[in-house]
Structures are given as structure tokens and as C-alpha cells.
Short mmCIF file of C-alpha atoms and ligand atoms in Angstrom, two decimals:
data_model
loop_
_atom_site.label_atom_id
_atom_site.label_comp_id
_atom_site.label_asym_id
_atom_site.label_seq_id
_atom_site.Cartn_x
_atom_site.Cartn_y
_atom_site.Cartn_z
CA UNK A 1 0.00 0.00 0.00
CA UNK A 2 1.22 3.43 -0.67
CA UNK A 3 1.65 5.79 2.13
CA UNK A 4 1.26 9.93 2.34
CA UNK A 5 4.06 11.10 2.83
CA UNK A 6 3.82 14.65 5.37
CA UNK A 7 7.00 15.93 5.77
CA UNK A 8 6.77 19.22 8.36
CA UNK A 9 8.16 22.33 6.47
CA UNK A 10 7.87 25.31 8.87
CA UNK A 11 6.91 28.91 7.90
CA UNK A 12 10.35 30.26 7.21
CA UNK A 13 11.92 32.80 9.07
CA UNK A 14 10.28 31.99 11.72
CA UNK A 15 10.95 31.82 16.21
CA UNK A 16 9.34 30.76 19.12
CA UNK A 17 8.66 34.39 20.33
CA UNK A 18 6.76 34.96 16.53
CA UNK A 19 4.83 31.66 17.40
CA UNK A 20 4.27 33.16 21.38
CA UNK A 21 2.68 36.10 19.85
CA UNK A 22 0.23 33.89 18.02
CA UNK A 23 -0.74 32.14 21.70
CA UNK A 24 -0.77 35.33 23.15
CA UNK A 25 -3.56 36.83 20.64
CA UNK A 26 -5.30 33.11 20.99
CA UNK A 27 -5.47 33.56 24.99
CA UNK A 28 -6.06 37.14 24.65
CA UNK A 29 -9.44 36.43 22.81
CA UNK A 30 -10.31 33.76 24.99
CA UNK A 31 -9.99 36.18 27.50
CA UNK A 32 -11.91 38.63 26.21
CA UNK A 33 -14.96 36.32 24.22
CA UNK A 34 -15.51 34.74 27.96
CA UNK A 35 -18.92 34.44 28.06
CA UNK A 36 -18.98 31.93 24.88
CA UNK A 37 -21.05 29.28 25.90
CA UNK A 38 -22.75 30.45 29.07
CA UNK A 39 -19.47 31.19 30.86
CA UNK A 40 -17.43 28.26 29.65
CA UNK A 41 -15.42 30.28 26.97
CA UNK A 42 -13.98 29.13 23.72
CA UNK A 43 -11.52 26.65 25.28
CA UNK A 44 -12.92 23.46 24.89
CA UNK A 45 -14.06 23.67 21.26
CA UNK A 46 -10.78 25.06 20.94
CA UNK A 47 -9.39 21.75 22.32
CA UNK A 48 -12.04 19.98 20.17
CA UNK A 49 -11.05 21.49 16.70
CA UNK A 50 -7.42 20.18 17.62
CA UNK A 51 -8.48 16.88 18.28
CA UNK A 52 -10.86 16.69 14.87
CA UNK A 53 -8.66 18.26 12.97
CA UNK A 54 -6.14 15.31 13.85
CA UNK A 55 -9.12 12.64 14.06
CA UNK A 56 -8.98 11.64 10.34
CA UNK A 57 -5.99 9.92 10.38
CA UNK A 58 -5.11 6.13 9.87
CA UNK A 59 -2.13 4.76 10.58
CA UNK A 60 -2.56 2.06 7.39
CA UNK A 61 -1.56 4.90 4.56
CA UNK A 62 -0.83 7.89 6.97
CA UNK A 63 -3.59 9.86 5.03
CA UNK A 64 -5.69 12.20 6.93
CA UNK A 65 -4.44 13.62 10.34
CA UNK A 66 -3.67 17.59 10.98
CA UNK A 67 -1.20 18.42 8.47
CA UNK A 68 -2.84 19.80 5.59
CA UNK A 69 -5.34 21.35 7.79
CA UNK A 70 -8.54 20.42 5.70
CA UNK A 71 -11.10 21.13 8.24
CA UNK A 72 -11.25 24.46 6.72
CA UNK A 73 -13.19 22.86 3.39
CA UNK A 74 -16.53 21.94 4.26
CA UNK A 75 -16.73 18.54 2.61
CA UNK A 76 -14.29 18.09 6.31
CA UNK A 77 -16.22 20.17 8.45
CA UNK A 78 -19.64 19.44 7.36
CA UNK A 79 -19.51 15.99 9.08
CA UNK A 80 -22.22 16.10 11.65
CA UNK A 81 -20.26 14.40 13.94
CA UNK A 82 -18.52 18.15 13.96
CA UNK A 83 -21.39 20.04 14.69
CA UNK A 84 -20.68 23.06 16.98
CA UNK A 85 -16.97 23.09 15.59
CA UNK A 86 -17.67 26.05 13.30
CA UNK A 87 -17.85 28.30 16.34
CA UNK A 88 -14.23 27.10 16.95
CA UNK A 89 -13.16 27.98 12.90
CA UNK A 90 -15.21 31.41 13.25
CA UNK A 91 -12.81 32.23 16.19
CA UNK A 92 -9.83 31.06 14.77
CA UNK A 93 -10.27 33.06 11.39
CA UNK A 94 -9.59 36.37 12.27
CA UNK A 95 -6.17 34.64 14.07
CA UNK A 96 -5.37 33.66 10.82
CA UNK A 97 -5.93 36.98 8.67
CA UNK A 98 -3.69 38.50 11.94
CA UNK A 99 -1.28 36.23 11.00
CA UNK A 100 -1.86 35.06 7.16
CA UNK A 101 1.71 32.76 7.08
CA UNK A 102 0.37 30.11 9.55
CA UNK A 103 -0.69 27.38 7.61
CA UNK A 104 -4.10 26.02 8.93
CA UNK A 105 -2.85 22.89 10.50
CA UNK A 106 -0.29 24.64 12.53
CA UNK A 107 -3.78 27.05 13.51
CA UNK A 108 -5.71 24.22 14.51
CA UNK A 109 -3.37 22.18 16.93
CA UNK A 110 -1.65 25.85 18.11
CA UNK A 111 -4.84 26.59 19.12
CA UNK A 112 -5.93 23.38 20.83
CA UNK A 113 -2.32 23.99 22.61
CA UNK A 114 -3.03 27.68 23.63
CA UNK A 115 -6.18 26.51 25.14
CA UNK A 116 -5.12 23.46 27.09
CA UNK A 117 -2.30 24.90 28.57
CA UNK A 118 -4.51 28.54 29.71
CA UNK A 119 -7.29 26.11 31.31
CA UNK A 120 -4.27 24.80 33.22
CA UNK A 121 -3.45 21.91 31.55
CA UNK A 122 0.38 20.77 31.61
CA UNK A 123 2.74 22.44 29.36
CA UNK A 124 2.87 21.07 26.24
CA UNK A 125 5.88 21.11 24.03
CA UNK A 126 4.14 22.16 19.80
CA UNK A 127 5.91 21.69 16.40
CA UNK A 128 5.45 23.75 13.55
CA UNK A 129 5.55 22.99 9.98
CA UNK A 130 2.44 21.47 8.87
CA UNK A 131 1.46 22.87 5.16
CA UNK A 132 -2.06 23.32 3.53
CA UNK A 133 -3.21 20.53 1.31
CA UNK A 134 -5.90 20.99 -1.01
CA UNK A 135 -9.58 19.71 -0.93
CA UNK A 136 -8.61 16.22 -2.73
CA UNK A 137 -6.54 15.01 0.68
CA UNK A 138 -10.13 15.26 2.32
CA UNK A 139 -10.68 11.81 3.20
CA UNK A 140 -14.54 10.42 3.03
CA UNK A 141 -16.35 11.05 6.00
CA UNK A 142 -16.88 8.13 8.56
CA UNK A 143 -13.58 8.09 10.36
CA UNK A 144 -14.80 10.32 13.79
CA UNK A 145 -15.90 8.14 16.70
CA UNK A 146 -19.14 7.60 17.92
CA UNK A 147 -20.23 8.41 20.71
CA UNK A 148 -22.25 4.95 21.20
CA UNK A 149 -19.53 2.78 21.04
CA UNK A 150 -18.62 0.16 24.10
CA UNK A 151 -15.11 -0.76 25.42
CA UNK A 152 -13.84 -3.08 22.13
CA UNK A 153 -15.63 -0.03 19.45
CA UNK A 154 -13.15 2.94 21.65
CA UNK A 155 -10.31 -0.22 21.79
CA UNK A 156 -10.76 -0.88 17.94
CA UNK A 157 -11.24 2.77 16.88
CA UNK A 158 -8.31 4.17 18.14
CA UNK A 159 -6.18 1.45 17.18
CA UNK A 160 -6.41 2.89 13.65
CA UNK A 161 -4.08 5.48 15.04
CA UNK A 162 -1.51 2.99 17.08
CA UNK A 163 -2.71 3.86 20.41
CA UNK A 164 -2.96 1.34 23.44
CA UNK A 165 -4.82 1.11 26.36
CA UNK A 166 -3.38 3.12 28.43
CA UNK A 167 -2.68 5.95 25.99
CA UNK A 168 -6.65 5.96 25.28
CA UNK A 169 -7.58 6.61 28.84
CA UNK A 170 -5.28 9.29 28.94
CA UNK A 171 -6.99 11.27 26.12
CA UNK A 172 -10.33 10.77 27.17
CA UNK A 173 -9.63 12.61 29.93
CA UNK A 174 -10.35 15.59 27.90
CA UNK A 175 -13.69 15.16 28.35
CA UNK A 176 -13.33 16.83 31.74
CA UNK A 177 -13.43 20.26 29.25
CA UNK A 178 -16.61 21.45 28.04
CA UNK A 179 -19.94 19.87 27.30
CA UNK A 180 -22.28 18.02 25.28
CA UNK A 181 -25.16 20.13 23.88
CA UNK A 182 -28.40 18.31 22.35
CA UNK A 183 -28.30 21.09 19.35
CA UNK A 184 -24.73 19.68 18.09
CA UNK A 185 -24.48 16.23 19.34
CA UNK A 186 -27.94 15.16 20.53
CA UNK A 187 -26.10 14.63 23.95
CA UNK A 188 -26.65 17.38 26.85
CA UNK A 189 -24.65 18.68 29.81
CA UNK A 190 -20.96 19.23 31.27
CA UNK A 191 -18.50 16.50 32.34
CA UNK A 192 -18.10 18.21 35.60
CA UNK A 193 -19.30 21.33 37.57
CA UNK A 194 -16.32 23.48 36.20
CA UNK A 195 -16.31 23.37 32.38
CA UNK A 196 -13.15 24.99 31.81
CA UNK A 197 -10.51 23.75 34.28
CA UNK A 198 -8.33 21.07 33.59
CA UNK A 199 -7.84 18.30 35.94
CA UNK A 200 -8.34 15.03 36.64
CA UNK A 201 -12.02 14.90 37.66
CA UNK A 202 -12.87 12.77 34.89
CA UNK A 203 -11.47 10.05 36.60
CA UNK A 204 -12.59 10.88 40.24
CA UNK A 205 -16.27 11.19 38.56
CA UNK A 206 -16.54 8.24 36.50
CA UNK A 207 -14.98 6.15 40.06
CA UNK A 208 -17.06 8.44 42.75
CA UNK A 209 -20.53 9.26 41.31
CA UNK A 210 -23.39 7.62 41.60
CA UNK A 211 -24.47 6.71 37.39
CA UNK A 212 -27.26 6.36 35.71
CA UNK A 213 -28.44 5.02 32.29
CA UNK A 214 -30.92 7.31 30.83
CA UNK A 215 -32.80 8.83 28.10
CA UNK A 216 -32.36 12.38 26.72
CA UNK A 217 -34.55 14.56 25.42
CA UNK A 218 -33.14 13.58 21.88
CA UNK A 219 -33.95 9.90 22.85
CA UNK A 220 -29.96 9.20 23.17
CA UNK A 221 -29.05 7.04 26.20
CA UNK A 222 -25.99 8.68 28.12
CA UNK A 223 -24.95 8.16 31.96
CA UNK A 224 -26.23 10.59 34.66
CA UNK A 225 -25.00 11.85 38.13
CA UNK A 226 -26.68 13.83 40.71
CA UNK A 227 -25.64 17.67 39.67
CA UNK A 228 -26.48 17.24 36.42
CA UNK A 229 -23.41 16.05 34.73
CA UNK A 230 -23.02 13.00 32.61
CA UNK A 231 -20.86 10.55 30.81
CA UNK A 232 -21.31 9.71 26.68
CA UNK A 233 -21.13 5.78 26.44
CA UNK A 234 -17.85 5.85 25.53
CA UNK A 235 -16.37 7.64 28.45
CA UNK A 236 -18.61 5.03 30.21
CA UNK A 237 -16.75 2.22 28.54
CA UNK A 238 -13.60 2.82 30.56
CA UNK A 239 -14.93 1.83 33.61
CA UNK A 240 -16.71 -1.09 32.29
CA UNK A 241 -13.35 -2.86 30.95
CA UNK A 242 -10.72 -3.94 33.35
CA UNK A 243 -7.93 -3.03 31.16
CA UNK A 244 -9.19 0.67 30.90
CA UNK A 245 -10.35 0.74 34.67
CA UNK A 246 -6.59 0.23 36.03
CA UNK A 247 -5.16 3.63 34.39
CA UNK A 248 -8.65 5.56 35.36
CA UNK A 249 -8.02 4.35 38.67
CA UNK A 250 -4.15 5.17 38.27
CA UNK A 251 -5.25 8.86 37.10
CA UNK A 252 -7.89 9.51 39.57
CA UNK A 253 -5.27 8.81 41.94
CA UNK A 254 -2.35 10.38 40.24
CA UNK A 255 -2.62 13.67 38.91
CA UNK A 256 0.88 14.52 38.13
CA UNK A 257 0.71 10.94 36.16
CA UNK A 258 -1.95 12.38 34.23
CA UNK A 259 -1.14 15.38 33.38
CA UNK A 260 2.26 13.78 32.09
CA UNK A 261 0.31 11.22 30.22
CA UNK A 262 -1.97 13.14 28.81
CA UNK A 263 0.43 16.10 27.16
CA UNK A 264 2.55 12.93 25.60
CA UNK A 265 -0.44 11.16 24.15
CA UNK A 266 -2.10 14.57 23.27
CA UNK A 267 1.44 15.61 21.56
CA UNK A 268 1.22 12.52 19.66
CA UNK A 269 -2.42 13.08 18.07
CA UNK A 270 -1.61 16.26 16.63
CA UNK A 271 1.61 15.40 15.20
CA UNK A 272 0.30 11.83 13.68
CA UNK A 273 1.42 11.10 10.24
CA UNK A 274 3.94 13.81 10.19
CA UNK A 275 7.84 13.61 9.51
CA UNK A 276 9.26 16.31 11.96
CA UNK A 277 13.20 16.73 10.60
CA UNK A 278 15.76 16.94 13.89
CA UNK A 279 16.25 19.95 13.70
CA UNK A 280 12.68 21.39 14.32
CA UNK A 281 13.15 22.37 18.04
CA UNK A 282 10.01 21.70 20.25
CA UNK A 283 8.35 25.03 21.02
CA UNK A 284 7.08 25.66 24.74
CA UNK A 285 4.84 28.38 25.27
CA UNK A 286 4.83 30.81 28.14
CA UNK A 287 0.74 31.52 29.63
CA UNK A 288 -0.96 34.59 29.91
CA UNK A 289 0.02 34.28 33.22
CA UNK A 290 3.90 33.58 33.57
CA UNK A 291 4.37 36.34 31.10
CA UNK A 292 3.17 38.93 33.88
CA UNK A 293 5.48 38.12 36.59
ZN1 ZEM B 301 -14.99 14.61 22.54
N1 ZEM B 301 -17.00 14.85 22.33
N2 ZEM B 301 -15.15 12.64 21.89
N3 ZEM B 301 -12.96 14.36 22.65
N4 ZEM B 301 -14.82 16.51 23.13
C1 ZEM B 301 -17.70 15.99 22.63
C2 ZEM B 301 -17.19 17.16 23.15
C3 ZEM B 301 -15.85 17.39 23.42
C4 ZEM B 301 -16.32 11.97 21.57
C5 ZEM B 301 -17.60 12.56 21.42
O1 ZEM B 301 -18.61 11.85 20.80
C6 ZEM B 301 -17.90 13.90 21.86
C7 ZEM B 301 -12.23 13.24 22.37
C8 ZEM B 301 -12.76 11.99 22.06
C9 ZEM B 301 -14.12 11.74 21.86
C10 ZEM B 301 -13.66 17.14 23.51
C11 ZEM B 301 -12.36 16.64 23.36
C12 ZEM B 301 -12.05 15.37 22.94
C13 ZEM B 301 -19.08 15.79 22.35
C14 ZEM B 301 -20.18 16.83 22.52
C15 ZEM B 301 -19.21 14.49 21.88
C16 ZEM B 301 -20.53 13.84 21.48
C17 ZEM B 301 -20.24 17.77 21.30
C18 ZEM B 301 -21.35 18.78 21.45
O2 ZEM B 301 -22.50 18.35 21.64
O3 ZEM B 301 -21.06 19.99 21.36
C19 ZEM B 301 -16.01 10.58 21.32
C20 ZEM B 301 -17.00 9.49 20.96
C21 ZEM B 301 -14.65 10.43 21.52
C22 ZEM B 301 -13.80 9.21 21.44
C23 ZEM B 301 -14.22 7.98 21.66
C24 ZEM B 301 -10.82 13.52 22.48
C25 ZEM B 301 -9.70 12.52 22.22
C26 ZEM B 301 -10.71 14.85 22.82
C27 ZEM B 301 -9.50 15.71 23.04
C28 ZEM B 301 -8.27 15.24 23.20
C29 ZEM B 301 -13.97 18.43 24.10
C30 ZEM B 301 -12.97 19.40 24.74
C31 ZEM B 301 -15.35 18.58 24.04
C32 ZEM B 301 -16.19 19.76 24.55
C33 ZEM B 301 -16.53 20.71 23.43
C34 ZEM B 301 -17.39 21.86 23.85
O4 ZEM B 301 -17.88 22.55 22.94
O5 ZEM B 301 -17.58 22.12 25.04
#
């Protein structure tokens, strides 16, 4: 079989402190759009576009993945497993006309990075160089997850990247950002009271609360808790498999292991499929915050 090939050619010219500025106009919106979403801000779908944008890939012929950055053509974005994304592109676009040399693909995981890292997520070390492809390296729709899926569907699915068990359980732990809303997903409410922190309370929830199967108002069955937060089948899933239950347990427990965890699994999803050269230096970004002191 014959494989992409998506060899990382970063915008010329260019340093960390010209890619800083870029996270510091990303956070600086954020900042200022703040009531996005009742409150939660533009983080998670932030976080979300990233991990989209990245979700197409398959390890078999390395096509798909963030580097051409094709979730700006709609035959990518128009997926309605995407739904609700478009608010993440529309805040993202006038980053871009700011800064008009940053290919899309470097937009999209930058961005998921900026995001993670202001909710206070761990640090997490970005590459540039991913270059626009055109609308022909779209692949078919079909390759985002469902949200349905039990144990062996989340075990099988992301096996078309190369990740194991442990590396799975790791990334889900995103889903402590954010929330499910019955207009984009037909899914509805928050992971967790606080919608925009990172932390391991995904873990702590799914091995504390109190669950229930139930029926939404868009006749989807998801998992309830007292509060009104809730689990998607899939997040379920990792508590219903032993071999997923020891790391949630391990992370619940553990939140320096997490953290760690998740920023090199995380790392690895946006850079799938791409050939980074040595000498493209990992980039670590300073927050909002650090910068003041
Ligand atoms: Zn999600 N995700 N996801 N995810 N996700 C939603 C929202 C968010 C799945 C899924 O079906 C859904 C990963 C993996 C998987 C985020 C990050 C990451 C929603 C709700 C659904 C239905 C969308 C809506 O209604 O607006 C499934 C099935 C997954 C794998 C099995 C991974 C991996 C992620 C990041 C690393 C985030 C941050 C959100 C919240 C978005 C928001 O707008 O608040």
C-alpha cells in the first residue's frame, strides 16, 4: 500500500517568540470572548477542533491527520459528527488573517495547545511545519468516533491510530473540558461542575458518582450523576473494561501521572502522520500568566 508522505516544512523565518505572539492573541481572545457558551469560553471547542482536525488519520496509509489542515473545506467540516466546531473555525479566522503565514494545520493544533495549557493543563511542548493541502486530501467522511460505542468499538477505533490502552484513557480525559449540547451532538450537559478547568475529575467522577443510564430529550441514552453532569457511552466504557479501569483508577489517583500522560499522548495526536526533521526544536509556550510576573 502506498503511504502519504507529510513531511513538516515550517513557515520560514520563523521563532518561538513569533509563534508566542500567536498564543498570546489566541489567549487574549479567549480572555476577552468569555462568556462563549454560558461562561465556559472558547476553550474546549478550541481543544475539540485540535483533536478533529487530527481525528482523520489512519495509521494504514498515513492519510488524513492535521497536516494539511482540511477542516477548513466543508466537505471536512460538514460531518455532523462536527457540529458546533464552526464556532471554533469562526474564532480562529480572524487569528489567521492576523497572521496570514500560519498554515491552517499549525492554527488548529496551536490553538488546541493555547487553550489546554490557559485552562491549566500541563505544558505542552508544539511543532510547527504542517502545510495546507488541497480539498482532494479530504478523506470520506466516517472516520470520527461515535459516541455509542462500548469498550472493544473505543479499543478498535483508536487502534487505527496505534494507540494502546493506556494511551486511550489518557486522552479521554479531555472530556473533563466542556460539554455536550443536544443542538450539536444530541447529547446534553458538562462532564463536571467546572467546564473549563483542567484536571483530573474525569477520573474521580466516572470512580465516585453515583451513574445512571438514561434517556435524553433527543432519545440518546448517556450516563447521569446527581448535579447534572453526565458521561457519553464511551467515556462510560472505561470503567466497564478492566484493562481501561486500572489507568482511570491510576489517574484519579495520580494527577501529576496524568497530566504527564496526557500532554505525551495529546502531543502525539496532533503530530500523527507527520515527519518532523531533527532539527525542528520543540516550542514551549509561556501563559498569559507567567508572562506577567
Ligand atoms: Zn470529545 N465529544 N469525543 N474528545 N470533546 C464531545 C465534546 C468534546 C467523543 C464525542 O462523541 C464527543 C475526544 C474523544 C471523543 C472534547 C475533546 C475530545 C461531544 C459533545 C461528543 C458527542 C459535542 C457537542 O455536543 O457539542 C467521542 C466518541 C470520543 C472518542 C471515543 C478527544 C480525544 C478529545 C481531546 C483530546 C472536548 C474538549 C469537548 C467539549 C466541546 C465543547 O464545545 O464544550
Amino acid at each position: 500500500q502506498t503511504k502519504t508522505l507529510h513531511i513538516a516544512r515550517p513557515e520560514k523565518g520563523k521563532t518561538l517568540a513569533d509563534f508566542q505572539n500567536i498564543y498570546n492573541s489566541i489567549a487574549e481572545k479567549m480572555k476577552s470572548e468569555s462568556a462563549y457558551d454560558d461562561g465556559t469560553g472558547y476553550g474546549p471547542v478550541l481543544v475539540r477542533l485540535s483533536w478533529h482536525s487530527s481525528a482523520t488519520y489512519d495509521k494504514n496509509d498515513n492519510s488524513g491527520g492535521s497536516y494539511g489542515g482540511t477542516f477548513r473545506f466543508k466537505k471536512e467540516a460538514s460531518d455532523v459528527l462536527s457540529k458546533g466546531l464552526e464556532n471554533a473555525t469562526k474564532f480562529l479566522d480572524p487569528i489567521h488573517s492576523e497572521y496570514p503565514w500560519l498554515s491552517h494545520g499549525d492554527l488548529y493544533t496551536l490553538g488546541g495547545v493555547t487553550a489546554l495549557q490557559e485552562l491549566g493543563g500541563p505544558k505542552t511542548p508544539w511543532r510547527p511545519g504542517r502545510v495546507d493541502t488541497g480539498p482532494e486530501t479530504v478523506p470520506a467522511h466516517g472516520r470520527l468516533p461515535i459516541p455509542e460505542g462500548n469498550a472493544s468499538y473505543v479499543r478498535n477505533y483508536y487502534d487505527r491510530f496505534g494507540f494502546n490502552d493506556q494511551e486511550v484513557v489518557a486522552l479521554l480525559g479531555a472530556h473533563i473540558l466542556g460539554k455536550t449540547h443536544l443542538k450539536n451532538s444530541g447529547y446534553d450537559g458538562p462532564w463536571d461542575d467546572d467546564t473549563n478547568i483542567f484536571s483530573n475529575e474525569f477520573f474521580g467522577n466516572l470512580l465516585e458518582r453515583k451513574w445512571t443510564l438514561e434517556k435524553n430529550a433527543a432519545s440518546n441514552m448517556q450516563y447521569n450523576a446527581k448535579g447534572g453532569i453526565m458521561m457519553l457511552p464511551t467515556d462510560y466504557a472505561l470503567v466497564q473494561d478492566p484493562k481501561y479501569l486500572k489507568y482511570v483508577k491510576k489517574y484519579a489517583d495520580d494527577q501529576d501521572a496524568f497530566f504527564s500522560d496526557f500532554r505525551d499522548i495529546y502531543v502525539k495526536l496532533l503530530e500523527r502522520g507527520i515527519s518532523f526533521d531533527d532539527s525542528i526544536e520543540p516550542l514551549v509556550f509561556k501563559t498569559l500568566k507567567e508572562q506577567l510576573k
